[in-house]
C-alpha cells in the first residue's frame, strides 16, 4: 500500500509538472502581451513593466524562474491586480467557488442517484419516462443557458430568489441549480443503466431465490454495485463542476476564482491564468486519486496495491 501511494504521489508530481510546462508554452504562443491595449504606453514605461514581471528575460529564463517559484508554492504577482498575488486571489476566491461546487455536487448526487434508481426499478413506467426526460433536458441545456432562464423566472417574474451577488445562502441557490443540472443528468443516466445491469445479474436472482426481501436485495446487493460507475466519474465530474462554475460565477457576480480567471483571460494576466490552471489541475488529480481509494472501500473485491501486498 505504501509503495502504491508513493508511486501515485510521484505520478501526480510529474503530471503537474507537465501541465505547468504546457500551460507556460501555451501562454508564450499567444500573440501580444499583457501590456498590449488600446492606450499605447511610452517605451520606457513598457520596458520597466516587463522588467518588473521578468517578461524581458529569455523564454528559458522565464520558465526556470516560474518553476523555481512554483516549487516554493509562489504563483507570483497578478499583472491586472497590481497589489495582490495569485496566491491571495486563490485563497480569497476559493471558499465561494468551493461552496458553490460542493452544493452542486451534493444536489446532483442526491437527485441523480434517486432518479436513476427509481427509473431502473420502475423501468418502462411513468417514473422511468419522467427521469429520462429530466436527464435529456439536463444534458441538452448548458448551464450558461439555464442560468439566465432561472434569473428571469425565479428572480424577476416570481421574485422567489435574489438574481445575483453573494451575500448569503439564498444567493447561492440559483447558481447551484444552474451548475448542478448537467451532472444531475449524467448521474441519473449512469445510475439507471448501471442498476438495470446489476438487477439482471445471477447473484441478484440468487438473493431473491433465498427469500431475501426486495428492500434488502436493493440496499445490500444492488445499490452498492450499481454505484461504482458513478464513483468512477466523480473525480472528473467534480473538477468539471468547479471549472464549469467559471461562467456561472461571472453570470451571478460571485466573487469566486472563476470570475478572476475569466477576467485574467481577457486581460492576458499570465500569472493568474497559469496559477488557477495549475491549482485546478492539482485539484483534479487529487480527486482522481481519492476516487481510486474509494473503490476499495465500496467494493472489497477491488484492492488498491493488492499485487504489491501479495
mmCIF file of C-alpha atoms in Angstrom:
data_model
loop_
_atom_site.group_PDB
_atom_site.id
_atom_site.type_symbol
_atom_site.label_atom_id
_atom_site.label_comp_id
_atom_site.label_asym_id
_atom_site.label_seq_id
_atom_site.Cartn_x
_atom_site.Cartn_y
_atom_site.Cartn_z
ATOM 1 C CA UNK A 1 0.000 0.000 0.000
ATOM 2 C CA UNK A 2 2.767 2.436 0.908
ATOM 3 C CA UNK A 3 4.560 1.613 -2.342
ATOM 4 C CA UNK A 4 1.360 2.290 -4.278
ATOM 5 C CA UNK A 5 0.856 5.622 -2.512
ATOM 6 C CA UNK A 6 4.475 6.589 -3.230
ATOM 7 C CA UNK A 7 4.101 5.714 -6.924
ATOM 8 C CA UNK A 8 0.873 7.699 -7.197
ATOM 9 C CA UNK A 9 2.464 10.697 -5.481
ATOM 10 C CA UNK A 10 5.378 10.689 -7.944
ATOM 11 C CA UNK A 11 2.963 10.365 -10.876
ATOM 12 C CA UNK A 12 0.930 13.295 -9.555
ATOM 13 C CA UNK A 13 4.054 15.466 -9.368
ATOM 14 C CA UNK A 14 5.041 14.501 -12.928
ATOM 15 C CA UNK A 15 1.523 15.273 -14.165
ATOM 16 C CA UNK A 16 1.584 18.687 -12.509
ATOM 17 C CA UNK A 17 4.993 19.457 -13.995
ATOM 18 C CA UNK A 18 3.743 18.524 -17.497
ATOM 19 C CA UNK A 19 0.609 20.657 -17.059
ATOM 20 C CA UNK A 20 2.628 23.629 -15.807
ATOM 21 C CA UNK A 21 5.092 23.307 -18.700
ATOM 22 C CA UNK A 22 2.360 23.008 -21.342
ATOM 23 C CA UNK A 23 0.452 25.952 -19.859
ATOM 24 C CA UNK A 24 3.626 28.062 -19.869
ATOM 25 C CA UNK A 25 4.291 27.181 -23.526
ATOM 26 C CA UNK A 26 0.700 27.986 -24.497
ATOM 27 C CA UNK A 27 0.955 31.376 -22.813
ATOM 28 C CA UNK A 28 4.062 32.130 -24.880
ATOM 29 C CA UNK A 29 2.252 31.081 -28.065
ATOM 30 C CA UNK A 30 -0.493 33.674 -27.525
ATOM 31 C CA UNK A 31 0.244 36.790 -29.617
ATOM 32 C CA UNK A 32 0.738 40.096 -27.834
ATOM 33 C CA UNK A 33 1.452 40.666 -24.155
ATOM 34 C CA UNK A 34 -0.442 41.816 -21.033
ATOM 35 C CA UNK A 35 0.509 45.437 -21.720
ATOM 36 C CA UNK A 36 -0.942 45.481 -25.226
ATOM 37 C CA UNK A 37 -4.006 47.697 -25.004
ATOM 38 C CA UNK A 38 -5.882 50.499 -26.631
ATOM 39 C CA UNK A 39 -3.647 53.057 -24.917
ATOM 40 C CA UNK A 40 -0.068 52.769 -26.110
ATOM 41 C CA UNK A 41 2.477 53.037 -23.294
ATOM 42 C CA UNK A 42 5.734 55.009 -23.587
ATOM 43 C CA UNK A 43 8.674 52.710 -24.451
ATOM 44 C CA UNK A 44 10.446 53.375 -21.149
ATOM 45 C CA UNK A 45 7.313 52.589 -19.108
ATOM 46 C CA UNK A 46 6.753 49.408 -21.104
ATOM 47 C CA UNK A 47 10.359 48.371 -20.551
ATOM 48 C CA UNK A 48 10.087 48.902 -16.805
ATOM 49 C CA UNK A 49 6.820 46.972 -16.588
ATOM 50 C CA UNK A 50 8.267 43.977 -18.447
ATOM 51 C CA UNK A 51 11.330 44.057 -16.231
ATOM 52 C CA UNK A 52 9.148 44.120 -13.111
ATOM 53 C CA UNK A 53 7.376 40.904 -14.173
ATOM 54 C CA UNK A 54 10.533 39.301 -15.666
ATOM 55 C CA UNK A 55 8.997 39.344 -19.145
ATOM 56 C CA UNK A 56 12.144 40.962 -20.527
ATOM 57 C CA UNK A 57 14.144 37.781 -19.956
ATOM 58 C CA UNK A 58 14.544 34.953 -22.456
ATOM 59 C CA UNK A 59 11.898 32.196 -22.505
ATOM 60 C CA UNK A 60 14.145 29.567 -20.826
ATOM 61 C CA UNK A 61 14.977 32.068 -18.071
ATOM 62 C CA UNK A 62 11.291 32.886 -17.575
ATOM 63 C CA UNK A 63 10.480 29.173 -17.428
ATOM 64 C CA UNK A 64 13.165 28.396 -14.835
ATOM 65 C CA UNK A 65 12.153 31.424 -12.762
ATOM 66 C CA UNK A 66 8.496 30.367 -12.767
ATOM 67 C CA UNK A 67 9.295 26.717 -11.921
ATOM 68 C CA UNK A 68 11.549 27.809 -9.081
ATOM 69 C CA UNK A 69 8.754 29.905 -7.572
ATOM 70 C CA UNK A 70 6.218 27.138 -8.232
ATOM 71 C CA UNK A 71 8.283 24.694 -6.155
ATOM 72 C CA UNK A 72 8.170 27.275 -3.349
ATOM 73 C CA UNK A 73 4.334 27.465 -3.760
ATOM 74 C CA UNK A 74 4.682 31.054 -5.004
ATOM 75 C CA UNK A 75 2.457 31.676 -8.048
ATOM 76 C CA UNK A 76 3.711 35.223 -8.492
ATOM 77 C CA UNK A 77 2.038 38.651 -8.625
ATOM 78 C CA UNK A 78 -1.024 39.457 -10.691
ATOM 79 C CA UNK A 79 -0.480 41.849 -13.579
ATOM 80 C CA UNK A 80 -4.003 43.308 -13.539
ATOM 81 C CA UNK A 81 -4.486 43.384 -9.759
ATOM 82 C CA UNK A 82 -1.147 45.022 -9.048
ATOM 83 C CA UNK A 83 -1.453 44.975 -5.251
ATOM 84 C CA UNK A 84 -2.315 41.283 -4.955
ATOM 85 C CA UNK A 85 -0.566 37.989 -5.611
ATOM 86 C CA UNK A 86 -2.077 34.956 -7.328
ATOM 87 C CA UNK A 87 -1.907 33.070 -4.024
ATOM 88 C CA UNK A 88 -4.044 35.780 -2.387
ATOM 89 C CA UNK A 89 -6.558 35.742 -5.246
ATOM 90 C CA UNK A 90 -6.960 31.959 -4.993
ATOM 91 C CA UNK A 91 -7.223 31.947 -1.194
ATOM 92 C CA UNK A 92 -9.848 34.716 -1.287
ATOM 93 C CA UNK A 93 -11.904 33.333 -4.159
ATOM 94 C CA UNK A 94 -11.757 29.600 -3.475
ATOM 95 C CA UNK A 95 -14.197 29.499 -0.491
ATOM 96 C CA UNK A 96 -17.053 30.862 -2.639
ATOM 97 C CA UNK A 97 -16.161 28.567 -5.548
ATOM 98 C CA UNK A 98 -15.823 25.577 -3.235
ATOM 99 C CA UNK A 99 -19.177 26.246 -1.536
ATOM 100 C CA UNK A 100 -20.897 26.558 -4.897
ATOM 101 C CA UNK A 101 -19.204 23.404 -6.211
ATOM 102 C CA UNK A 102 -19.927 21.307 -3.105
ATOM 103 C CA UNK A 103 -23.590 22.344 -3.081
ATOM 104 C CA UNK A 104 -23.900 21.475 -6.783
ATOM 105 C CA UNK A 105 -22.236 18.091 -6.270
ATOM 106 C CA UNK A 106 -24.446 17.206 -3.299
ATOM 107 C CA UNK A 107 -27.598 18.267 -5.156
ATOM 108 C CA UNK A 108 -26.675 16.364 -8.320
ATOM 109 C CA UNK A 109 -25.721 13.219 -6.384
ATOM 110 C CA UNK A 110 -28.828 13.102 -4.196
ATOM 111 C CA UNK A 111 -31.275 13.768 -7.027
ATOM 112 C CA UNK A 112 -29.307 11.876 -9.681
ATOM 113 C CA UNK A 113 -28.908 8.669 -7.676
ATOM 114 C CA UNK A 114 -32.531 8.777 -6.529
ATOM 115 C CA UNK A 115 -33.957 9.411 -10.001
ATOM 116 C CA UNK A 116 -31.659 6.804 -11.581
ATOM 117 C CA UNK A 117 -32.594 4.144 -9.016
ATOM 118 C CA UNK A 118 -36.327 4.845 -9.294
ATOM 119 C CA UNK A 119 -36.132 4.788 -13.093
ATOM 120 C CA UNK A 120 -34.420 1.385 -13.052
ATOM 121 C CA UNK A 121 -36.820 -0.107 -10.503
ATOM 122 C CA UNK A 122 -39.816 1.240 -12.463
ATOM 123 C CA UNK A 123 -38.499 0.529 -15.952
ATOM 124 C CA UNK A 124 -40.799 1.487 -18.843
ATOM 125 C CA UNK A 125 -43.241 3.161 -16.473
ATOM 126 C CA UNK A 126 -44.093 6.801 -15.797
ATOM 127 C CA UNK A 127 -41.248 7.347 -13.236
ATOM 128 C CA UNK A 128 -38.767 5.931 -15.767
ATOM 129 C CA UNK A 129 -40.017 8.190 -18.556
ATOM 130 C CA UNK A 130 -40.010 11.213 -16.239
ATOM 131 C CA UNK A 131 -36.423 10.604 -15.135
ATOM 132 C CA UNK A 132 -35.349 10.075 -18.757
ATOM 133 C CA UNK A 133 -36.936 13.368 -19.849
ATOM 134 C CA UNK A 134 -35.213 15.219 -16.980
ATOM 135 C CA UNK A 135 -31.873 13.631 -17.908
ATOM 136 C CA UNK A 136 -32.230 14.549 -21.587
ATOM 137 C CA UNK A 137 -33.166 18.146 -20.735
ATOM 138 C CA UNK A 138 -30.233 18.381 -18.332
ATOM 139 C CA UNK A 139 -27.763 17.244 -20.980
ATOM 140 C CA UNK A 140 -29.311 19.417 -23.701
ATOM 141 C CA UNK A 141 -29.435 22.734 -21.810
ATOM 142 C CA UNK A 142 -25.997 24.212 -20.981
ATOM 143 C CA UNK A 143 -25.540 25.864 -17.606
ATOM 144 C CA UNK A 144 -24.956 29.288 -19.187
ATOM 145 C CA UNK A 145 -28.400 28.994 -20.815
ATOM 146 C CA UNK A 146 -30.085 27.640 -17.702
ATOM 147 C CA UNK A 147 -28.709 30.495 -15.573
ATOM 148 C CA UNK A 148 -30.500 33.387 -17.399
ATOM 149 C CA UNK A 149 -33.718 31.331 -17.510
ATOM 150 C CA UNK A 150 -33.603 30.887 -13.726
ATOM 151 C CA UNK A 151 -32.811 34.564 -13.247
ATOM 152 C CA UNK A 152 -35.759 35.586 -15.408
ATOM 153 C CA UNK A 153 -38.414 33.415 -13.743
ATOM 154 C CA UNK A 154 -37.182 32.736 -10.181
ATOM 155 C CA UNK A 155 -35.631 36.185 -9.773
ATOM 156 C CA UNK A 156 -37.506 38.728 -11.902
ATOM 157 C CA UNK A 157 -41.019 37.423 -12.526
ATOM 158 C CA UNK A 158 -41.753 35.322 -9.423
ATOM 159 C CA UNK A 159 -39.330 37.160 -7.070
ATOM 160 C CA UNK A 160 -38.513 33.982 -5.162
ATOM 161 C CA UNK A 161 -34.718 34.310 -5.070
ATOM 162 C CA UNK A 162 -32.112 37.090 -5.445
ATOM 163 C CA UNK A 163 -30.851 37.465 -9.002
ATOM 164 C CA UNK A 164 -27.119 37.918 -8.358
ATOM 165 C CA UNK A 165 -24.260 38.729 -5.933
ATOM 166 C CA UNK A 166 -23.117 36.582 -2.988
ATOM 167 C CA UNK A 167 -24.416 37.737 0.382
ATOM 168 C CA UNK A 168 -25.878 34.595 1.952
ATOM 169 C CA UNK A 169 -27.176 31.080 1.379
ATOM 170 C CA UNK A 170 -30.255 32.229 -0.529
ATOM 171 C CA UNK A 171 -27.936 33.874 -3.056
ATOM 172 C CA UNK A 172 -26.284 30.519 -3.751
ATOM 173 C CA UNK A 173 -29.471 28.547 -4.547
ATOM 174 C CA UNK A 174 -29.938 29.685 -8.144
ATOM 175 C CA UNK A 175 -26.290 29.295 -9.238
ATOM 176 C CA UNK A 176 -26.235 25.889 -7.534
ATOM 177 C CA UNK A 177 -29.245 24.717 -9.537
ATOM 178 C CA UNK A 178 -27.761 26.058 -12.776
ATOM 179 C CA UNK A 179 -24.457 24.329 -12.104
ATOM 180 C CA UNK A 180 -25.986 21.022 -10.967
ATOM 181 C CA UNK A 181 -28.249 20.426 -13.958
ATOM 182 C CA UNK A 182 -25.664 18.742 -16.224
ATOM 183 C CA UNK A 183 -24.038 16.485 -13.573
ATOM 184 C CA UNK A 184 -27.513 15.563 -12.298
ATOM 185 C CA UNK A 185 -28.473 14.373 -15.770
ATOM 186 C CA UNK A 186 -25.218 12.422 -16.148
ATOM 187 C CA UNK A 187 -25.569 10.715 -12.764
ATOM 188 C CA UNK A 188 -29.216 9.842 -13.455
ATOM 189 C CA UNK A 189 -28.465 8.187 -16.778
ATOM 190 C CA UNK A 190 -25.425 6.348 -15.461
ATOM 191 C CA UNK A 191 -27.189 5.136 -12.324
ATOM 192 C CA UNK A 192 -30.199 3.904 -14.290
ATOM 193 C CA UNK A 193 -28.169 1.899 -16.815
ATOM 194 C CA UNK A 194 -25.840 0.518 -14.151
ATOM 195 C CA UNK A 195 -28.681 -0.541 -11.885
ATOM 196 C CA UNK A 196 -30.551 -2.246 -14.726
ATOM 197 C CA UNK A 197 -27.421 -4.237 -15.482
ATOM 198 C CA UNK A 198 -26.945 -5.223 -11.824
ATOM 199 C CA UNK A 199 -30.612 -6.246 -11.434
ATOM 200 C CA UNK A 200 -30.122 -8.845 -14.175
ATOM 201 C CA UNK A 201 -27.071 -10.447 -12.589
ATOM 202 C CA UNK A 202 -27.168 -14.041 -11.304
ATOM 203 C CA UNK A 203 -26.326 -13.098 -7.721
ATOM 204 C CA UNK A 204 -29.401 -10.862 -7.552
ATOM 205 C CA UNK A 205 -31.605 -13.733 -8.704
ATOM 206 C CA UNK A 206 -29.874 -15.984 -6.151
ATOM 207 C CA UNK A 207 -30.526 -13.478 -3.372
ATOM 208 C CA UNK A 208 -34.206 -13.319 -4.335
ATOM 209 C CA UNK A 209 -34.497 -17.119 -4.527
ATOM 210 C CA UNK A 210 -33.149 -17.344 -0.960
ATOM 211 C CA UNK A 211 -36.135 -15.341 0.196
ATOM 212 C CA UNK A 212 -34.471 -12.012 0.928
ATOM 213 C CA UNK A 213 -36.873 -9.102 0.972
ATOM 214 C CA UNK A 214 -36.850 -6.783 -2.073
ATOM 215 C CA UNK A 215 -35.714 -3.911 0.145
ATOM 216 C CA UNK A 216 -32.710 -5.878 1.429
ATOM 217 C CA UNK A 217 -31.775 -7.049 -2.072
ATOM 218 C CA UNK A 218 -31.813 -3.478 -3.353
ATOM 219 C CA UNK A 219 -29.949 -1.887 -0.437
ATOM 220 C CA UNK A 220 -27.335 -4.570 0.268
ATOM 221 C CA UNK A 221 -26.755 -6.118 -3.166
ATOM 222 C CA UNK A 222 -27.927 -3.753 -5.898
ATOM 223 C CA UNK A 223 -27.120 -0.175 -4.903
ATOM 224 C CA UNK A 224 -23.599 -0.906 -3.699
ATOM 225 C CA UNK A 225 -22.573 -2.487 -7.017
ATOM 226 C CA UNK A 226 -24.565 -0.117 -9.200
ATOM 227 C CA UNK A 227 -22.958 2.965 -7.691
ATOM 228 C CA UNK A 228 -19.407 2.041 -8.790
ATOM 229 C CA UNK A 229 -19.666 3.627 -12.292
ATOM 230 C CA UNK A 230 -20.962 6.820 -10.656
ATOM 231 C CA UNK A 231 -17.946 6.870 -8.343
ATOM 232 C CA UNK A 232 -15.725 6.455 -11.410
ATOM 233 C CA UNK A 233 -16.846 9.747 -12.915
ATOM 234 C CA UNK A 234 -16.885 11.652 -9.623
ATOM 235 C CA UNK A 235 -13.236 12.768 -9.971
ATOM 236 C CA UNK A 236 -13.508 14.427 -13.383
ATOM 237 C CA UNK A 237 -17.114 15.433 -12.628
ATOM 238 C CA UNK A 238 -16.037 17.327 -9.519
ATOM 239 C CA UNK A 239 -13.346 19.166 -11.442
ATOM 240 C CA UNK A 240 -15.829 19.773 -14.251
ATOM 241 C CA UNK A 241 -18.323 21.338 -11.850
ATOM 242 C CA UNK A 242 -15.674 23.624 -10.409
ATOM 243 C CA UNK A 243 -14.314 24.657 -13.803
ATOM 244 C CA UNK A 244 -17.869 24.947 -15.138
ATOM 245 C CA UNK A 245 -18.551 27.421 -12.365
ATOM 246 C CA UNK A 246 -16.288 29.948 -14.146
ATOM 247 C CA UNK A 247 -19.160 31.109 -16.367
ATOM 248 C CA UNK A 248 -21.777 30.746 -13.633
ATOM 249 C CA UNK A 249 -19.714 32.911 -11.273
ATOM 250 C CA UNK A 250 -19.460 35.565 -13.939
ATOM 251 C CA UNK A 251 -23.237 35.494 -14.667
ATOM 252 C CA UNK A 252 -24.221 35.689 -10.977
ATOM 253 C CA UNK A 253 -21.387 38.082 -9.972
ATOM 254 C CA UNK A 254 -19.984 35.582 -7.460
ATOM 255 C CA UNK A 255 -16.551 36.573 -6.080
ATOM 256 C CA UNK A 256 -15.009 33.169 -6.751
ATOM 257 C CA UNK A 257 -11.919 32.070 -8.624
ATOM 258 C CA UNK A 258 -13.855 31.752 -11.869
ATOM 259 C CA UNK A 259 -14.527 35.469 -12.012
ATOM 260 C CA UNK A 260 -10.795 36.208 -11.733
ATOM 261 C CA UNK A 261 -9.967 33.518 -14.287
ATOM 262 C CA UNK A 262 -12.349 34.939 -16.897
ATOM 263 C CA UNK A 263 -11.015 38.454 -16.294
ATOM 264 C CA UNK A 264 -7.414 37.214 -16.487
ATOM 265 C CA UNK A 265 -8.015 35.633 -19.893
ATOM 266 C CA UNK A 266 -9.443 38.864 -21.324
ATOM 267 C CA UNK A 267 -6.598 40.893 -19.789
ATOM 268 C CA UNK A 268 -3.821 38.363 -20.593
ATOM 269 C CA UNK A 269 -2.876 38.196 -16.949
ATOM 270 C CA UNK A 270 -0.407 35.323 -17.407
ATOM 271 C CA UNK A 271 0.370 34.625 -13.724
ATOM 272 C CA UNK A 272 -3.331 34.356 -12.803
ATOM 273 C CA UNK A 273 -4.137 32.139 -15.805
ATOM 274 C CA UNK A 274 -1.258 29.776 -15.048
ATOM 275 C CA UNK A 275 -1.810 29.811 -11.299
ATOM 276 C CA UNK A 276 -5.522 28.952 -11.468
ATOM 277 C CA UNK A 277 -4.923 26.346 -14.179
ATOM 278 C CA UNK A 278 -2.298 24.596 -12.059
ATOM 279 C CA UNK A 279 -4.495 24.884 -8.955
ATOM 280 C CA UNK A 280 -7.472 23.239 -10.652
ATOM 281 C CA UNK A 281 -5.255 20.603 -12.263
ATOM 282 C CA UNK A 282 -3.876 19.671 -8.851
ATOM 283 C CA UNK A 283 -7.456 19.503 -7.570
ATOM 284 C CA UNK A 284 -8.493 17.189 -10.432
ATOM 285 C CA UNK A 285 -5.504 14.889 -9.864
ATOM 286 C CA UNK A 286 -6.263 14.725 -6.138
ATOM 287 C CA UNK A 287 -9.930 13.899 -6.802
ATOM 288 C CA UNK A 288 -8.977 11.038 -9.149
ATOM 289 C CA UNK A 289 -6.625 9.681 -6.507
ATOM 290 C CA UNK A 290 -9.360 9.781 -3.844
ATOM 291 C CA UNK A 291 -11.771 8.034 -6.230
ATOM 292 C CA UNK A 292 -9.274 5.187 -6.658
ATOM 293 C CA UNK A 293 -9.069 4.811 -2.883
ATOM 294 C CA UNK A 294 -12.869 4.865 -2.518
ATOM 295 C CA UNK A 295 -13.141 1.925 -4.949
ATOM 296 C CA UNK A 296 -11.614 -0.422 -2.406
ATOM 297 C CA UNK A 297 -13.951 0.822 0.305
ATOM 298 C CA UNK A 298 -17.133 0.348 -1.747
ATOM 299 C CA UNK A 299 -16.188 -2.946 -3.403
ATOM 300 C CA UNK A 300 -13.908 -5.193 -1.277
ATOM 301 C CA UNK A 301 -13.018 -7.174 -4.443
ATOM 302 C CA UNK A 302 -11.008 -4.143 -5.584
ATOM 303 C CA UNK A 303 -7.861 -3.826 -3.515
ATOM 304 C CA UNK A 304 -5.520 -0.877 -4.053
ATOM 305 C CA UNK A 305 -1.938 -2.090 -4.115
ATOM 306 C CA UNK A 306 -3.125 -5.758 -3.956
ATOM 307 C CA UNK A 307 -0.368 -7.010 -6.278
ATOM 308 C CA UNK A 308 2.341 -5.466 -4.166
ATOM 309 C CA UNK A 309 0.809 -6.846 -0.987
ATOM 310 C CA UNK A 310 0.978 -10.383 -2.339
#
